[in-house]
Coordinates of C-alpha atoms in Angstrom, one line a residue:
M1 CA 7.5 -35.9 -72.5
S2 CA 6.5 -39.3 -71.4
S3 CA 3.7 -39.8 -68.8
N4 CA 6.2 -41.4 -66.4
Q5 CA 8.5 -38.4 -66.6
R6 CA 5.7 -36.0 -65.9
E7 CA 4.5 -38.1 -62.9
N8 CA 8.1 -38.1 -61.5
E9 CA 8.4 -34.3 -61.8
R10 CA 5.0 -33.8 -60.2
K11 CA 6.1 -36.0 -57.3
A12 CA 9.4 -34.1 -57.0
R13 CA 7.5 -30.8 -56.8
K14 CA 5.1 -32.2 -54.2
N15 CA 8.0 -33.6 -52.1
A16 CA 9.8 -30.2 -52.2
K17 CA 6.6 -28.4 -51.0
T18 CA 6.2 -30.9 -48.2
K19 CA 9.8 -30.5 -47.1
K20 CA 9.4 -26.7 -47.2
K21 CA 6.2 -26.9 -45.0
M22 CA 7.9 -29.3 -42.6
K23 CA 10.9 -27.0 -42.3
L24 CA 8.7 -24.0 -41.5
L25 CA 6.7 -26.1 -39.0
W26 CA 9.9 -27.2 -37.2
I27 CA 11.1 -23.6 -37.1
L28 CA 7.8 -22.5 -35.6
I29 CA 7.9 -25.4 -33.0
A30 CA 11.5 -24.4 -32.1
A31 CA 10.5 -20.8 -31.6
I32 CA 7.5 -21.7 -29.4
A33 CA 9.7 -24.1 -27.3
A34 CA 12.3 -21.3 -26.8
V35 CA 9.6 -18.9 -25.6
I36 CA 8.3 -21.5 -23.2
V37 CA 11.7 -22.2 -21.8
V38 CA 12.3 -18.4 -21.2
L39 CA 9.0 -17.9 -19.6
K40 CA 9.5 -21.0 -17.4
V41 CA 12.8 -19.8 -16.2
C42 CA 11.3 -16.4 -15.3
E43 CA 8.4 -18.1 -13.6
V44 CA 5.7 -16.3 -15.5
D45 CA 2.1 -17.4 -14.9
F46 CA 0.8 -18.1 -18.5
S47 CA -2.8 -17.2 -17.4
K48 CA -1.6 -13.6 -16.8
L49 CA -1.0 -13.2 -20.5
F50 CA -4.7 -13.6 -21.3
S51 CA -6.4 -12.4 -18.1
F52 CA -6.8 -8.8 -19.0
S53 CA -6.6 -6.4 -22.0
K54 CA -4.5 -3.3 -22.4
E55 CA -6.0 0.2 -22.8
D56 CA -4.7 3.7 -22.9
S57 CA -1.4 2.9 -21.2
G58 CA -0.5 0.1 -23.5
Y59 CA -0.1 -2.2 -20.4
S60 CA 0.9 -5.8 -20.9
V61 CA 2.5 -8.3 -18.5
S62 CA 6.0 -9.5 -19.3
V63 CA 9.2 -10.2 -17.5
D64 CA 11.7 -7.4 -17.7
D65 CA 15.4 -7.1 -16.9
A66 CA 14.7 -5.2 -13.7
G67 CA 13.4 -8.2 -11.8
F68 CA 9.6 -7.5 -12.1
P69 CA 7.2 -9.3 -11.7
Y70 CA 8.7 -9.9 -8.2
K71 CA 7.6 -13.0 -6.3
I72 CA 6.1 -12.2 -2.9
D73 CA 4.5 -14.2 -0.1
T74 CA 0.8 -14.9 -0.7
G75 CA -2.0 -14.2 1.7
E76 CA -4.7 -11.7 2.4
N77 CA -2.6 -10.0 5.1
T78 CA 0.3 -9.1 2.7
V79 CA 0.5 -5.3 2.6
L80 CA 2.6 -2.9 0.4
S81 CA 4.2 0.4 1.6
V82 CA 7.0 2.7 0.8
V83 CA 10.2 3.3 2.9
G84 CA 12.1 6.2 1.5
N85 CA 12.3 5.3 -2.2
K86 CA 12.1 1.6 -1.6
I87 CA 9.1 -0.8 -1.6
A88 CA 8.2 -2.5 1.7
V89 CA 6.3 -5.8 1.7
L90 CA 4.9 -7.2 4.9
S91 CA 3.4 -10.7 5.0
S92 CA 2.2 -12.9 7.8
S93 CA 5.7 -14.5 8.0
S94 CA 8.3 -12.1 6.5
Y95 CA 9.3 -8.5 6.0
T96 CA 11.0 -7.5 2.7
V97 CA 12.4 -4.2 1.4
I98 CA 13.2 -4.2 -2.3
D99 CA 14.7 -1.7 -4.7
S100 CA 11.9 -0.1 -6.8
S101 CA 14.0 -0.2 -9.9
S102 CA 15.9 -3.5 -9.8
A103 CA 13.8 -5.5 -7.3
E104 CA 17.0 -6.2 -5.3
E105 CA 16.3 -7.4 -1.8
L106 CA 17.7 -5.0 0.8
I107 CA 15.9 -6.7 3.7
N108 CA 14.4 -10.1 3.8
D109 CA 13.6 -11.3 7.3
E110 CA 11.3 -13.7 9.0
H111 CA 9.6 -11.7 11.7
R112 CA 7.8 -14.4 13.8
Y113 CA 5.0 -12.1 14.7
A114 CA 1.5 -13.5 15.0
N115 CA -0.3 -10.3 14.0
P116 CA 2.2 -8.0 12.3
I117 CA 1.3 -4.3 11.6
L118 CA 3.5 -2.0 9.5
K119 CA 3.9 1.8 9.8
T120 CA 6.4 3.8 7.8
S121 CA 7.7 7.4 7.7
G122 CA 10.5 8.8 5.6
G123 CA 13.3 6.2 5.6
Y124 CA 12.1 4.3 8.7
S125 CA 9.5 1.6 9.4
V126 CA 8.2 0.0 12.6
I127 CA 6.6 -3.4 12.7
F128 CA 4.7 -4.4 15.8
D129 CA 3.0 -7.6 16.9
Q130 CA -0.4 -6.3 17.9
G131 CA -1.7 -8.1 21.0
S132 CA 1.8 -9.3 21.9
T133 CA 4.9 -7.5 23.2
S134 CA 7.4 -7.3 20.3
Y135 CA 8.3 -4.6 17.8
R136 CA 11.2 -3.7 15.5
L137 CA 12.6 -0.5 13.9
D138 CA 14.1 -0.7 10.5
S139 CA 15.8 1.6 8.0
Q140 CA 15.6 1.1 4.3
K141 CA 18.5 -1.3 4.4
E142 CA 18.8 -2.9 7.9
N143 CA 17.2 -3.6 11.2
I144 CA 18.1 -1.0 13.8
Y145 CA 16.7 -2.8 16.9
E146 CA 14.0 -5.2 18.1
N147 CA 12.5 -4.6 21.5
S148 CA 9.9 -6.1 23.9
T149 CA 7.4 -4.2 26.0
E150 CA 6.1 -5.1 29.4
D151 CA 2.5 -5.0 28.3
E152 CA 0.6 -6.0 25.1
I153 CA 1.0 -3.6 22.2
L154 CA -2.1 -1.9 20.9
C155 CA -0.6 0.3 18.2
A156 CA 2.6 2.1 17.2
D157 CA 3.9 4.7 14.8
V158 CA 7.3 6.0 13.6
S159 CA 8.7 9.5 12.7
D160 CA 11.1 10.7 10.0
T161 CA 13.8 10.8 12.7
G162 CA 13.3 7.1 13.7
A163 CA 11.5 8.0 16.9
V164 CA 8.9 5.4 17.8
A165 CA 5.6 5.9 19.7
V166 CA 4.2 2.7 21.2
A167 CA 0.8 2.3 22.9
T168 CA 0.2 -0.6 25.3
A169 CA -2.7 -1.9 27.3
L170 CA -2.4 -1.8 31.1
G171 CA -5.7 -3.4 31.9
N172 CA -8.8 -1.9 33.7
Q173 CA -9.5 0.5 30.8
K174 CA -6.0 2.0 31.1
S175 CA -3.3 2.5 28.5
R176 CA 0.3 3.8 28.2
V177 CA 2.0 5.8 25.4
Q178 CA 5.8 5.7 25.3
V179 CA 8.1 7.4 22.8
F180 CA 11.7 6.1 22.2
S181 CA 14.3 7.8 20.1
K182 CA 16.2 6.0 17.3
S183 CA 19.0 5.3 19.9
F184 CA 16.3 3.8 22.1
S185 CA 16.2 6.4 24.9
E186 CA 12.8 7.0 26.4
K187 CA 11.4 10.5 25.6
M188 CA 7.9 10.1 26.9
N189 CA 5.8 7.9 29.2
Y190 CA 2.2 8.8 29.7
E191 CA -0.7 6.8 31.2
I192 CA -4.4 7.4 30.5
K193 CA -7.6 6.0 31.9
G194 CA -11.0 5.5 30.5
G195 CA -10.5 3.2 27.6
Y196 CA -7.9 1.6 25.3
I197 CA -5.8 3.4 22.6
T198 CA -6.8 2.3 19.1
S199 CA -4.5 4.6 17.1
V200 CA -1.3 6.6 17.8
A201 CA 0.6 9.1 15.7
I202 CA 4.0 10.9 16.0
D203 CA 5.0 13.9 14.0
D204 CA 7.9 13.9 11.6
R205 CA 10.3 15.5 14.1
G206 CA 9.4 13.1 16.9
K207 CA 8.2 16.1 19.1
S208 CA 4.4 15.7 19.2
V209 CA 2.0 12.8 19.6
A210 CA -1.7 12.1 19.2
F211 CA -3.7 9.1 20.2
V212 CA -7.3 7.9 20.1
V213 CA -9.0 6.3 23.1
M214 CA -12.0 4.1 22.4
S215 CA -14.7 3.7 25.0
S216 CA -18.5 3.6 25.1
E217 CA -21.1 6.1 26.4
N218 CA -24.9 5.4 26.6
A219 CA -24.5 2.2 24.6
E220 CA -22.7 4.2 21.8
I221 CA -19.0 4.0 20.8
K222 CA -17.0 7.0 21.8
S223 CA -13.6 7.9 20.2
T224 CA -11.6 10.6 22.0
L225 CA -8.6 12.2 20.3
Y226 CA -5.8 13.5 22.6
T227 CA -2.9 15.7 21.4
M228 CA 0.2 16.7 23.2
N229 CA 3.9 17.5 22.9
I230 CA 6.2 14.7 24.2
N231 CA 7.5 16.9 27.1
D232 CA 3.9 17.9 28.2
A233 CA 2.7 16.7 31.5
E234 CA -0.9 16.4 30.2
P235 CA -2.6 16.4 26.8
K236 CA -2.9 19.8 25.2
A237 CA -6.4 19.1 23.9
H238 CA -9.0 16.4 23.5
I239 CA -11.9 16.0 21.0
D240 CA -14.8 13.5 21.3
Y241 CA -16.3 11.7 18.3
N242 CA -19.5 10.0 19.5
G243 CA -20.9 7.2 17.3
S244 CA -18.1 7.2 14.8
A245 CA -14.9 5.1 14.7
V246 CA -11.6 6.9 14.1
L247 CA -9.8 4.7 11.5
D248 CA -6.5 6.6 11.5
I249 CA -4.6 9.7 12.6
H250 CA -1.6 11.1 10.8
F251 CA 0.6 14.2 11.2
V252 CA 1.4 16.5 8.3
S253 CA 3.9 19.1 9.5
S254 CA 2.1 20.7 12.6
A255 CA -1.4 19.6 11.5
L256 CA -3.1 16.3 12.1
Y257 CA -5.5 14.4 9.9
V258 CA -8.3 12.5 11.6
V259 CA -9.8 9.9 9.3
G260 CA -13.1 8.5 10.5
S261 CA -15.4 5.8 9.2
D262 CA -17.8 8.6 8.1
F263 CA -15.9 11.9 8.5
V264 CA -12.6 13.6 8.1
S265 CA -11.1 16.5 10.1
V266 CA -7.8 18.3 10.4
I267 CA -6.4 19.5 13.7
S268 CA -4.0 22.5 13.5
S269 CA -1.5 23.4 16.2
L270 CA -2.7 20.4 18.3
E271 CA -5.9 22.2 19.2
K272 CA -8.1 23.7 16.5
E273 CA -10.4 21.4 14.5
S274 CA -11.4 22.1 10.9
V275 CA -14.1 19.8 9.6
V276 CA -13.4 18.5 6.0
Y277 CA -16.3 16.1 5.7
E278 CA -19.1 16.2 8.3
K279 CA -19.9 13.2 10.4
G280 CA -22.2 10.9 8.4
S281 CA -21.6 12.6 5.1
I282 CA -19.2 10.0 3.6
N283 CA -18.5 6.3 3.7
T284 CA -14.8 5.9 3.9
L285 CA -13.5 3.1 1.5
A286 CA -9.7 3.6 1.6
Y287 CA -7.0 6.3 2.3
C288 CA -3.3 6.9 2.1
Y289 CA -0.8 9.7 2.4
N290 CA 1.6 10.9 -0.3
P291 CA 5.3 11.5 0.3
A292 CA 4.5 15.1 1.5
D293 CA 2.0 13.5 4.0
Y294 CA -1.1 14.9 2.3
L295 CA -4.3 12.9 2.6
I296 CA -5.8 11.0 -0.3
I297 CA -9.2 9.5 0.6
A298 CA -11.6 7.3 -1.3
Y299 CA -15.2 7.4 -0.3
S300 CA -18.8 6.7 -1.4
A301 CA -22.0 8.5 -0.6
Y302 CA -23.3 5.5 1.4
T303 CA -22.5 1.8 2.1
G304 CA -23.1 -0.3 -1.0
A305 CA -23.0 2.6 -3.5
A306 CA -21.9 1.6 -7.0
N307 CA -19.7 4.7 -7.6
S308 CA -16.9 6.3 -5.6
K309 CA -15.0 9.6 -5.3
L310 CA -11.3 10.2 -4.8
A311 CA -10.1 13.4 -3.1
Y312 CA -6.9 15.2 -2.3
V313 CA -7.1 17.1 1.1
K314 CA -4.5 19.7 2.0
Q315 CA -3.2 20.2 5.5
N316 CA -5.3 23.3 6.0
G317 CA -8.5 21.2 5.6
K318 CA -9.3 22.4 2.1
I319 CA -10.2 19.9 -0.6
K320 CA -7.9 20.6 -3.5
T321 CA -9.1 18.0 -6.0
T322 CA -12.0 15.6 -6.3
V323 CA -12.7 13.1 -9.1
E324 CA -15.5 10.6 -9.8
I325 CA -14.7 6.9 -10.1
D326 CA -17.0 4.5 -11.9
G327 CA -16.9 1.6 -9.5
V328 CA -16.1 0.8 -5.9
I329 CA -12.5 1.7 -4.9
K330 CA -10.5 -1.1 -3.3
D331 CA -7.2 0.6 -2.7
V332 CA -5.5 4.0 -3.2
S333 CA -1.9 5.3 -3.5
A334 CA -0.2 8.5 -4.4
S335 CA 3.1 10.0 -5.4
G336 CA 4.1 13.7 -5.1
N337 CA 2.2 14.6 -8.3
E338 CA -0.5 11.9 -8.8
M339 CA -3.1 9.9 -7.0
S340 CA -4.3 6.5 -8.1
A341 CA -7.3 4.3 -7.4
L342 CA -7.9 0.5 -7.9
T343 CA -11.3 -0.9 -8.5
S344 CA -12.4 -4.4 -9.5
N345 CA -11.6 -3.8 -13.2
E346 CA -9.2 -0.9 -13.5
A347 CA -6.4 1.3 -12.1
V348 CA -6.6 5.0 -12.9
S349 CA -4.3 7.9 -12.0
Y350 CA -5.1 11.7 -11.8
R351 CA -3.0 14.8 -11.3
L352 CA -3.2 16.0 -7.7
S353 CA -3.3 19.6 -8.8
N354 CA -6.3 19.6 -11.2
G355 CA -7.7 16.0 -11.4
K356 CA -6.5 15.5 -15.0
K357 CA -6.5 11.8 -15.9
E358 CA -2.9 10.6 -16.4
A359 CA -3.2 6.8 -16.9
Y360 CA -5.9 4.2 -17.3
I361 CA -5.0 0.5 -16.9
K362 CA -7.6 -2.2 -17.6
L363 CA -7.3 -5.0 -15.0
D364 CA -9.3 -7.8 -13.5
D365 CA -10.5 -8.4 -9.9
S366 CA -7.4 -10.5 -9.1
F367 CA -5.3 -7.3 -8.6
T368 CA -5.8 -6.5 -4.9
D369 CA -3.4 -3.7 -3.8
I370 CA -1.5 -0.9 -5.5
Q371 CA 1.5 1.2 -4.5
Q372 CA 2.6 4.3 -6.4
L373 CA 6.2 5.4 -6.3
S374 CA 7.2 8.3 -8.5
S375 CA 5.8 7.6 -12.0
K376 CA 5.4 3.8 -11.5
I377 CA 2.4 2.0 -10.2
Y378 CA 3.1 -1.4 -8.5
A379 CA 0.3 -3.9 -7.9
K380 CA -0.1 -7.1 -6.0
H381 CA -1.4 -9.8 -8.3
H382 CA -1.7 -13.3 -6.8
S383 CA 1.9 -14.1 -5.6
Y384 CA 3.6 -11.4 -7.7
L385 CA 4.3 -7.7 -7.4
E386 CA 4.0 -6.2 -10.9
I387 CA 4.6 -2.8 -12.5
I388 CA 1.3 -2.2 -14.3
N389 CA 1.9 1.1 -16.1
D390 CA 5.2 0.4 -17.9

């Protein structure tokens, strides 16, 4: 074989290899371009793909066919809740209810409230403009009515029947509690002196109410809890909590949870108090109520503690389950069977009955709120609502 022929064959083999490499390169480029187009259409933030790792749950962020991640309004005041079996999202400008499976929008309204607060119970929600005079009642799928009060709204709550309790400020250390049925008929109108109402609760049937009046005594804050049936002329009982703020009150059947900044109590039959955590024994971090209205509370031993605890409290005041959390809990949520906590670097779920760990998801500090619904955990991440345990 001549030297020219050998050189020509060598060049031919080299050209074939080059063409093969170029073909593979273009196939790879085309595949990458296709992925980019798909992600762009679905509005996925590329940084999410590399912002955290997956652990026991096998968690990874991707766009699924059900509409999650779902784009939500951004802002520190955006809150998540549950209405029936739907997810409610309240922002500084809008109120949205979405299907938890498909992310279909059932309600998407601009509310025009300056300081909107959301309360839910069963299949109803009430949104009130704290410090103003407007509030609205919604079901899972539609607005039922919007109303204005004569005086500034302090707080409100809603029952499973759609009855709404509204507390307003009358001035001169005087407040009013009114209860309206779903059809907007007034069921109760009671005025109280000596301070302003900071929290109000109505039971599931819309038959009993409780409210907390904040005042001061000897240069110390004083929170007084009042309980009454809506047809009572006067409160059935009142309990003072000196030096502690009452963060929330919530009915579970005929019992009432009282969640304080440093204590927890349960009031049974509107009168008898059972102390769950003594005043000054805890530092409340976060709390929620599961679909059965049982209390889930996150707390630390003191302000600034590095570790936290998550507890499930029954309506009789007994602590059913307590688990240790390595970190400071930012948010909590619960289903009928599980309770979940969010810290700066993880979300973790436990069985309510025995504290057995059910899921562990490694996250970063950009996840700010969680909402558990059945077996799924939803989380607010920047401007998206994501399912983090799929």
